[in-house]
Every structure is written in structure tokens, then in C-alpha cells.
CSV table of C-alpha atoms in Angstrom, one decimal:
chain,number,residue,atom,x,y,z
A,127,UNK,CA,93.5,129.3,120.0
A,128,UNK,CA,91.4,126.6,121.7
A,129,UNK,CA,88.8,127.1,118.9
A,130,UNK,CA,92.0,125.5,116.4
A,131,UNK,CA,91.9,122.0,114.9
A,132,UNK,CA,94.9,119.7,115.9
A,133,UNK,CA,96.2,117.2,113.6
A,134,UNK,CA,98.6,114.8,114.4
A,135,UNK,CA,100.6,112.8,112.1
A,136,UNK,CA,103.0,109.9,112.1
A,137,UNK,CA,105.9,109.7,109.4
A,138,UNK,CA,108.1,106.7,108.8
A,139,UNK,CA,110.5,107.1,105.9
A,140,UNK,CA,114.4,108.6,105.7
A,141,UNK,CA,114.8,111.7,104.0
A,142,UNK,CA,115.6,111.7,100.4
A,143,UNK,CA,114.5,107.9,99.7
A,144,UNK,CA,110.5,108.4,99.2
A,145,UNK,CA,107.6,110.8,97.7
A,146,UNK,CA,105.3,110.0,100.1
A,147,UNK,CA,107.5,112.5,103.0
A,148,UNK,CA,107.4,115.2,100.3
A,149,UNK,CA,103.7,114.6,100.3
A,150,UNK,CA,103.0,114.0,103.6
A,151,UNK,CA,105.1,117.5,104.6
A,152,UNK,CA,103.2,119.3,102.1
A,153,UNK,CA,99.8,118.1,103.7
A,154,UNK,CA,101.7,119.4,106.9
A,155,UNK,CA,102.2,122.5,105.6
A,156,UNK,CA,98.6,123.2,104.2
A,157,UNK,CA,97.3,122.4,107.2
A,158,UNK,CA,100.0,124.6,109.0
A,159,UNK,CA,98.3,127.4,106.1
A,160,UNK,CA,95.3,127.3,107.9
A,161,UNK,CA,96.4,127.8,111.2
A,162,UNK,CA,95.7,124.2,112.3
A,163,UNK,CA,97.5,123.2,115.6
A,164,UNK,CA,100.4,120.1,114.1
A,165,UNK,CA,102.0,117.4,116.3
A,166,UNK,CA,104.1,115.4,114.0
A,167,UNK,CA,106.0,112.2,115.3
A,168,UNK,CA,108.6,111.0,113.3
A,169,UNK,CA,109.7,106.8,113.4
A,170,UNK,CA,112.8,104.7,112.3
A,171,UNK,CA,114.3,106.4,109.4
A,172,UNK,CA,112.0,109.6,109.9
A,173,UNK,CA,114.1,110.7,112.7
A,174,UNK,CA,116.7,112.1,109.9
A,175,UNK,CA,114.0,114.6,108.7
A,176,UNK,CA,115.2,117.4,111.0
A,177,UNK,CA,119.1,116.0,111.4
A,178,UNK,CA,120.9,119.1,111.9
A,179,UNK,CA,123.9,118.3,109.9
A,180,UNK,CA,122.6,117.5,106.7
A,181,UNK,CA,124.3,119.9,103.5
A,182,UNK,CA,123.1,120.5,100.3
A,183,UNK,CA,126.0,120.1,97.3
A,184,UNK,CA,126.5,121.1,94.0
A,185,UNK,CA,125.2,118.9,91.0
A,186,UNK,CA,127.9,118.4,88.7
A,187,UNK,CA,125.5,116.1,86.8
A,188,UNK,CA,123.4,119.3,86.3
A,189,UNK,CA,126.3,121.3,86.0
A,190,UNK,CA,124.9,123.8,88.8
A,191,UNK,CA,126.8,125.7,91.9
A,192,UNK,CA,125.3,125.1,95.4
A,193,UNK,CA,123.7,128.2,95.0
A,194,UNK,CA,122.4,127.4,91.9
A,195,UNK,CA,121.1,124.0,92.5
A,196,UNK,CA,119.3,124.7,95.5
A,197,UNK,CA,119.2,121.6,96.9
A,198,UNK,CA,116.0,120.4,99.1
A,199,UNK,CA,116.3,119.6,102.6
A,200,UNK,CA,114.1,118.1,104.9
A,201,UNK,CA,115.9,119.9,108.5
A,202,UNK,CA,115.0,123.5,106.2
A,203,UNK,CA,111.3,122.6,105.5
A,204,UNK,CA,110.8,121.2,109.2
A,205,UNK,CA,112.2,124.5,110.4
A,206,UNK,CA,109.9,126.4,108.1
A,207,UNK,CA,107.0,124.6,109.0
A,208,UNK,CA,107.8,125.5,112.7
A,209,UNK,CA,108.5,129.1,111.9
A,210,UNK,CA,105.3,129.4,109.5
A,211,UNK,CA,103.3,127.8,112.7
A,212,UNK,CA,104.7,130.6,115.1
A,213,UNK,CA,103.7,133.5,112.2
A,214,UNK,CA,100.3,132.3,112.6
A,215,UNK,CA,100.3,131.7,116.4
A,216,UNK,CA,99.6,128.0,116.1
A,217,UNK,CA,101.0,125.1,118.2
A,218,UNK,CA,103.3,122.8,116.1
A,219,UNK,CA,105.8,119.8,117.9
A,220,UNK,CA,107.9,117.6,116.2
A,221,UNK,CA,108.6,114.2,118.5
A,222,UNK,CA,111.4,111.9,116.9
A,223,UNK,CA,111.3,108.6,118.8
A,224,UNK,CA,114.0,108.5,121.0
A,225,UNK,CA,115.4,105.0,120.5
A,226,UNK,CA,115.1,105.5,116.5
A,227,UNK,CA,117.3,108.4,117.6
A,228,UNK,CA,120.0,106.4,119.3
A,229,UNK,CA,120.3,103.4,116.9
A,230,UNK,CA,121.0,105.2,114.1
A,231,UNK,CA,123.3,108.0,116.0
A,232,UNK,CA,120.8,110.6,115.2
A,233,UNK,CA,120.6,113.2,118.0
A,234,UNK,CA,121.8,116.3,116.6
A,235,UNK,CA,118.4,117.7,115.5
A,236,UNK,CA,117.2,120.9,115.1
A,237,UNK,CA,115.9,123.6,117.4
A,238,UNK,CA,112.1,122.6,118.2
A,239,UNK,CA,112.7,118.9,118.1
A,240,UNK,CA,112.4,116.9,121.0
A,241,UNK,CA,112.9,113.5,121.5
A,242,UNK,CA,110.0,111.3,122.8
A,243,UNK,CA,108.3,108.0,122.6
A,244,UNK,CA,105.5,105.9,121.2
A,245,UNK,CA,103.5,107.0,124.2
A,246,UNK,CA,104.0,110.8,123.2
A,247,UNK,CA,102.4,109.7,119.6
A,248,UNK,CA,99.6,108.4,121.6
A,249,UNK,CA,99.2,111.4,124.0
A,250,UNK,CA,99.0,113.4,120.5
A,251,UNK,CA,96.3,111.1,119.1
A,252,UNK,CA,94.4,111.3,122.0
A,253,UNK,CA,95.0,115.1,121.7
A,254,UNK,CA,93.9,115.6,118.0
A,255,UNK,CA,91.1,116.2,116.2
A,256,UNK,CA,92.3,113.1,113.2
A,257,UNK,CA,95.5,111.3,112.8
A,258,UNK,CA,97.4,110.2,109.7
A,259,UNK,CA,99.8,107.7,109.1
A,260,UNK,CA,102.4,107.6,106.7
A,261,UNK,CA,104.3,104.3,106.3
A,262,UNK,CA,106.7,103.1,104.3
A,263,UNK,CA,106.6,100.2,101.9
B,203,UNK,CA,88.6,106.2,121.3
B,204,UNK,CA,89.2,102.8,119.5
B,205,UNK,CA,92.2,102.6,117.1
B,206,UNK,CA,92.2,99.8,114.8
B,207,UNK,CA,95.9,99.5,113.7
B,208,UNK,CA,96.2,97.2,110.3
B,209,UNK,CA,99.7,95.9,109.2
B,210,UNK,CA,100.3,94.5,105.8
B,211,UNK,CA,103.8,94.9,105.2
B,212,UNK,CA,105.5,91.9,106.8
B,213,UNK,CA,108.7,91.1,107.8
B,214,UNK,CA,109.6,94.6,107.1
B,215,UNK,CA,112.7,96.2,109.2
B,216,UNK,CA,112.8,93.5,112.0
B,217,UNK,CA,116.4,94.1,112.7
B,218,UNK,CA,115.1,98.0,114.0
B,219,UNK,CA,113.5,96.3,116.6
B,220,UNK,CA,113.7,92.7,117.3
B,221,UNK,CA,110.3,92.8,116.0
B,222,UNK,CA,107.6,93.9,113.5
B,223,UNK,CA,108.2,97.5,114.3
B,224,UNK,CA,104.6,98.3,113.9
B,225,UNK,CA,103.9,95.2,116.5
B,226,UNK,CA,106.4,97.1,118.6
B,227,UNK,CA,105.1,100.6,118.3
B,228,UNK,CA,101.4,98.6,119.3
B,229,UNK,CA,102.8,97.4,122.4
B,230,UNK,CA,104.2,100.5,123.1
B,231,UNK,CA,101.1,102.5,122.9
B,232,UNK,CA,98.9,99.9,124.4
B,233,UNK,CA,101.0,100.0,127.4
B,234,UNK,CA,100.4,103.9,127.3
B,235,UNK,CA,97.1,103.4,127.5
B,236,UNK,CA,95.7,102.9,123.9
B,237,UNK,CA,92.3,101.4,123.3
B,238,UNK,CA,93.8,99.6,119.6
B,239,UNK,CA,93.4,96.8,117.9
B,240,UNK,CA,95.1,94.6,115.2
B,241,UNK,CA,94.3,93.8,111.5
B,242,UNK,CA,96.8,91.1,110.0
B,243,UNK,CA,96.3,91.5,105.9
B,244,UNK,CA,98.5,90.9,103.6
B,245,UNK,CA,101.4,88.8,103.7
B,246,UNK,CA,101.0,89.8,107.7
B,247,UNK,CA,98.5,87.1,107.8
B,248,UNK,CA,101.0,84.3,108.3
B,249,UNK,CA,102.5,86.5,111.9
B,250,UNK,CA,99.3,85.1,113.2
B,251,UNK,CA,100.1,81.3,111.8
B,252,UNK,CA,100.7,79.0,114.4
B,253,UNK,CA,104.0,76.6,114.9
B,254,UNK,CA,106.4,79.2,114.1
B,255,UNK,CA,110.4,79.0,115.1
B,256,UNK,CA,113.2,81.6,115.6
B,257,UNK,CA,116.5,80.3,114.2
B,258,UNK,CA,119.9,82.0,115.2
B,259,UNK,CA,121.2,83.4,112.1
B,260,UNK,CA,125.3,83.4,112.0
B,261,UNK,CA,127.0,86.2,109.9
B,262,UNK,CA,130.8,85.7,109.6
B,263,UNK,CA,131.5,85.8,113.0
B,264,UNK,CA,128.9,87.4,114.4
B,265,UNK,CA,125.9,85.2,115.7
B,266,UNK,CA,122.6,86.9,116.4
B,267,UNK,CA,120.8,85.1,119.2
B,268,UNK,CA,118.2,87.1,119.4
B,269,UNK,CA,115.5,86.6,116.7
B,270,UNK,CA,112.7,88.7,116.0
B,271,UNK,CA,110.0,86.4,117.1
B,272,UNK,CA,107.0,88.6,115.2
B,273,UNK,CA,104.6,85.4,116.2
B,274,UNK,CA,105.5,85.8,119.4
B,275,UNK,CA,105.5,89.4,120.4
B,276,UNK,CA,101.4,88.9,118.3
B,277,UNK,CA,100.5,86.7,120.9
B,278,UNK,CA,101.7,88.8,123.4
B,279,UNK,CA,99.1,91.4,122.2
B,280,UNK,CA,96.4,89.4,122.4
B,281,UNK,CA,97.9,88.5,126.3
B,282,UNK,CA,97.4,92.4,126.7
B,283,UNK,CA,94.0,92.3,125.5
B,284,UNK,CA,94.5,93.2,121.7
B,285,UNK,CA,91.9,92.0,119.6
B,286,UNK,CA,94.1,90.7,116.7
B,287,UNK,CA,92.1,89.9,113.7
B,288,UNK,CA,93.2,88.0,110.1
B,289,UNK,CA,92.0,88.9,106.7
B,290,UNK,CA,90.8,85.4,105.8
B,291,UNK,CA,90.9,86.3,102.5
B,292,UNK,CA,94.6,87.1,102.8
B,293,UNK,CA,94.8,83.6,104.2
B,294,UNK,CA,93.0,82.0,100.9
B,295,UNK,CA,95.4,83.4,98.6
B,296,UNK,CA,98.2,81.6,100.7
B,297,UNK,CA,97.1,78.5,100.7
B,298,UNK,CA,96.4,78.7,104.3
B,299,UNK,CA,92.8,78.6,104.7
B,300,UNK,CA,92.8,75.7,106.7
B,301,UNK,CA,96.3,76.7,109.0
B,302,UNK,CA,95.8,77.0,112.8
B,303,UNK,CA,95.7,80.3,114.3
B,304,UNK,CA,97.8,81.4,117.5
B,305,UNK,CA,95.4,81.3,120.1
B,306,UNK,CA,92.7,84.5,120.5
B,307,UNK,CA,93.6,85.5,116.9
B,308,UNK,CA,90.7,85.8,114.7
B,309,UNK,CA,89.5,85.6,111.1
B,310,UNK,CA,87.5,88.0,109.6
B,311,UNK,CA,85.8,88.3,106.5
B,312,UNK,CA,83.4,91.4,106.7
B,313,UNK,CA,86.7,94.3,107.0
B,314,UNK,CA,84.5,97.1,106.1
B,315,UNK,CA,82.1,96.3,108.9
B,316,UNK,CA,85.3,95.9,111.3
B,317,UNK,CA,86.3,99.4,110.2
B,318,UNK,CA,82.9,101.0,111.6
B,319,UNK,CA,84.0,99.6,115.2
B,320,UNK,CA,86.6,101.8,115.6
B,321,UNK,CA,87.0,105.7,115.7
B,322,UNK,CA,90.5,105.8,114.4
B,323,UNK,CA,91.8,103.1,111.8
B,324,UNK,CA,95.9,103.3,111.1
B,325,UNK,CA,96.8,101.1,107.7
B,326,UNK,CA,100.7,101.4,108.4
């Protein structure tokens, strides 16, 4: 386990509003793939990735059930990122930033989020073999 | 290690904070410990302008006192021991070339060069 590379990565946007989290949780999840240790810390509107409460609807537009439309959501891929880290034994944290959290009313996360601050981001810098960061515009 | 942290979008979600957000998050960090520096580009540039003022801004009823003083919280960096550099040629295509600099900050020309300085570099 020591042998693993650590990433650590910093992601900005809300859910739902931008390609680049799509992106940037895919990169997660290839590097997850490999077996590569993952500290993510999520900032302002990146706090909602995991929110516990979001629901996916039907798409009358489409004209698809629930079911059938199979709508994405980010609290579902953040779990399975965790869960695929654990299948492979490596480490994986997800930090939202704690006063992000509490300005936008955003506490009820799922299970394997913890709440944290900038200094945590820096502890996992420190900690990591690279860092990205992914902004928004 | 040696993080060069380089903001270019400006003005960008100052109600979240009170503050560049990204200026914030530096103070944060540096206070944690971090070994980072600044790159202003961009619009950013003009954070490092000097003269700047913070008006109230009234709306309906509600008057927010508190402005986010961006200039400000960059020259507290640089009070913390920030290097905080300017793309000069981010300031040429402003017209402000000539335009006094907050105290400590620094133009630079040569950002490829500044790059190989640092171990990390964080274009947020």
C-alpha cells in the first residue's frame, strides 16, 4: 500500500452546471482504476457533489420513466468512486470545505464525506505525489 | 515544496467570501503552512492596481457594509510573505502599463521561467 501513488485534487463547480466535474471525476476514477491512493477536496459550489438528497426525475421532454431515464448523479458517482477504491484496497477521502458547507445549507452529505478546511487541502498536497485543480470559469 | 498559485478569473464569486475566493483559499493555506506564491494574469492584473476603494452597495433595504476589498486582502499576502507577481503583459493590454503597483507586487515578463521556480503550479 505505501508503494501506491496519491493524487490529490481540488474541484470547484456545482453539480449539473459544468463538463469540466464530469471530466475531472472521470480522471478520478481512472486513477481510482489503477489503484492510485485519491484525496479529493471539494470548494464553493463543489460541496453539492456528494449532497445526500439529491433525486433523479423523469424526462417528460424525453418522454422516459425514472427508471428509464436514468438520470446522473454526482452523490451516486462519488459513492462509487469510494466503493471502487475499497474493492481495490486503496485510500480515497472526499473533504468538502466546511464553510462552503454552511453557507449554502449543505451538510447532509454522504457516508465517507467529511467536512474540512483549506488547510486539509494543503495537508493532502503536501501528502500527494501531484495535484490538480479544477476551477471554474 | 513551492506552489505557485496563478489567478485569472477576477472578480469572480466575491460575495462567497468577502473576497477573491482563490485569494481567500491562499491565505488559508499559507497560514497552514504553505510555501505558495501568486501570479495575477488576466483581468486579475488590476487586484494588484494601486488606489483602489470599497463602496457600500445598497440593495432595497439591505446595505452591505462589508465590501470585498480583493486589493486589500493581495496586499495582505504579500504582508505574509507572498511573492505576488503581475503578468505585465496582462497589464499592456489594459492600458495600464504605466499604473502603480500595491507595494511588494511585481511584474513579470519571463512566466515560463517563473514556472520552473516552483514544484507545484495551480492555474485556478
Amino acid at each position: 500500500m505505501s508503494q501506491q501513488a496519491t493524487l490529490a485534487f481540488l474541484l470547484m463547480d456545482a453539480p449539473f452546471e459544468s463538463a469540466r466535474t464530469t471530466t475531472a471525476l472521470r480522471i478520478i476514477d481512472a486513477a481510482v482504476r489503477r489503484g492510485i491512493n485519491v484525496k479529493v477536496f471539494a470548494y464553493e459550489g463543489a460541496v453539492f457533489l456528494p449532497f445526500a438528497s439529491q433525486i433523479a426525475h423523469a424526462n417528460a421532454v424525453h418522454g422516459r420513466t425514472v427508471e428509464e431515464e436514468d438520470h446522473p448523479l454526482p452523490r451516486e458517482w462519488v459513492a462509487g468512486l469510494i466503493e471502487e477504491s475499497a474493492r481495490r484496497g486503496a485510500a480515497f477521502e472526499w473533504v468538502n470545505c466546511g464553510l462552503c458547507v454552511d453557507e449554502r445549507g449543505a451538510g447532509q452529505a454522504i457516508e465517507g464525506v467529511r467536512r474540512g478546511s483549506p488547510a486539509d487541502f494543503w495537508k493532502f498536497a503536501e501528502s500527494s505525489d501531484n495535484t490538480l485543480v479544477v476551477p471554474t470559469a | 515544496m513551492r506552489v505557485l498559485s496563478i489567478v485569472s478569473s477576477a472578480y469572480r464569486a466575491t460575495v462567497e467570501e468577502q473576497d477573491d475566493t482563490v485569494i481567500w483559499f491562499t491565505h488559508a493555506i499559507k497560514g497552514a503552512g504553505a510555501d505558495v506564491d501568486m501570479l495575477l494574469k488576466g483581468p486579475a492584473v488590476n487586484y494588484a492596481v494601486m488606489g483602489q476603494a470599497v463602496a457600500p452597495v445598497t440593495i432595497g433595504t439591505r446595505t452591505q457594509r462589508q465590501g470585498p476589498d480583493v486589493c486589500g486582502q493581495v496586499a495582505g499576502l504579500i504582508g505574509k510573505g507572498v511573492q505576488v507577481f503581475v503578468a505585465e503583459v496582462d497589464l499592456e493590454r489594459r492600458g495600464l502599463a504605466k499604473a502603480p503597483l500595491i507595494d511588494g507586487a511585481r511584474r513579470v515578463r519571463d512566466i515560463p521561467a517563473l514556472f520552473s521556480e516552483y514544484d507545484r503550479v495551480w492555474h485556478w
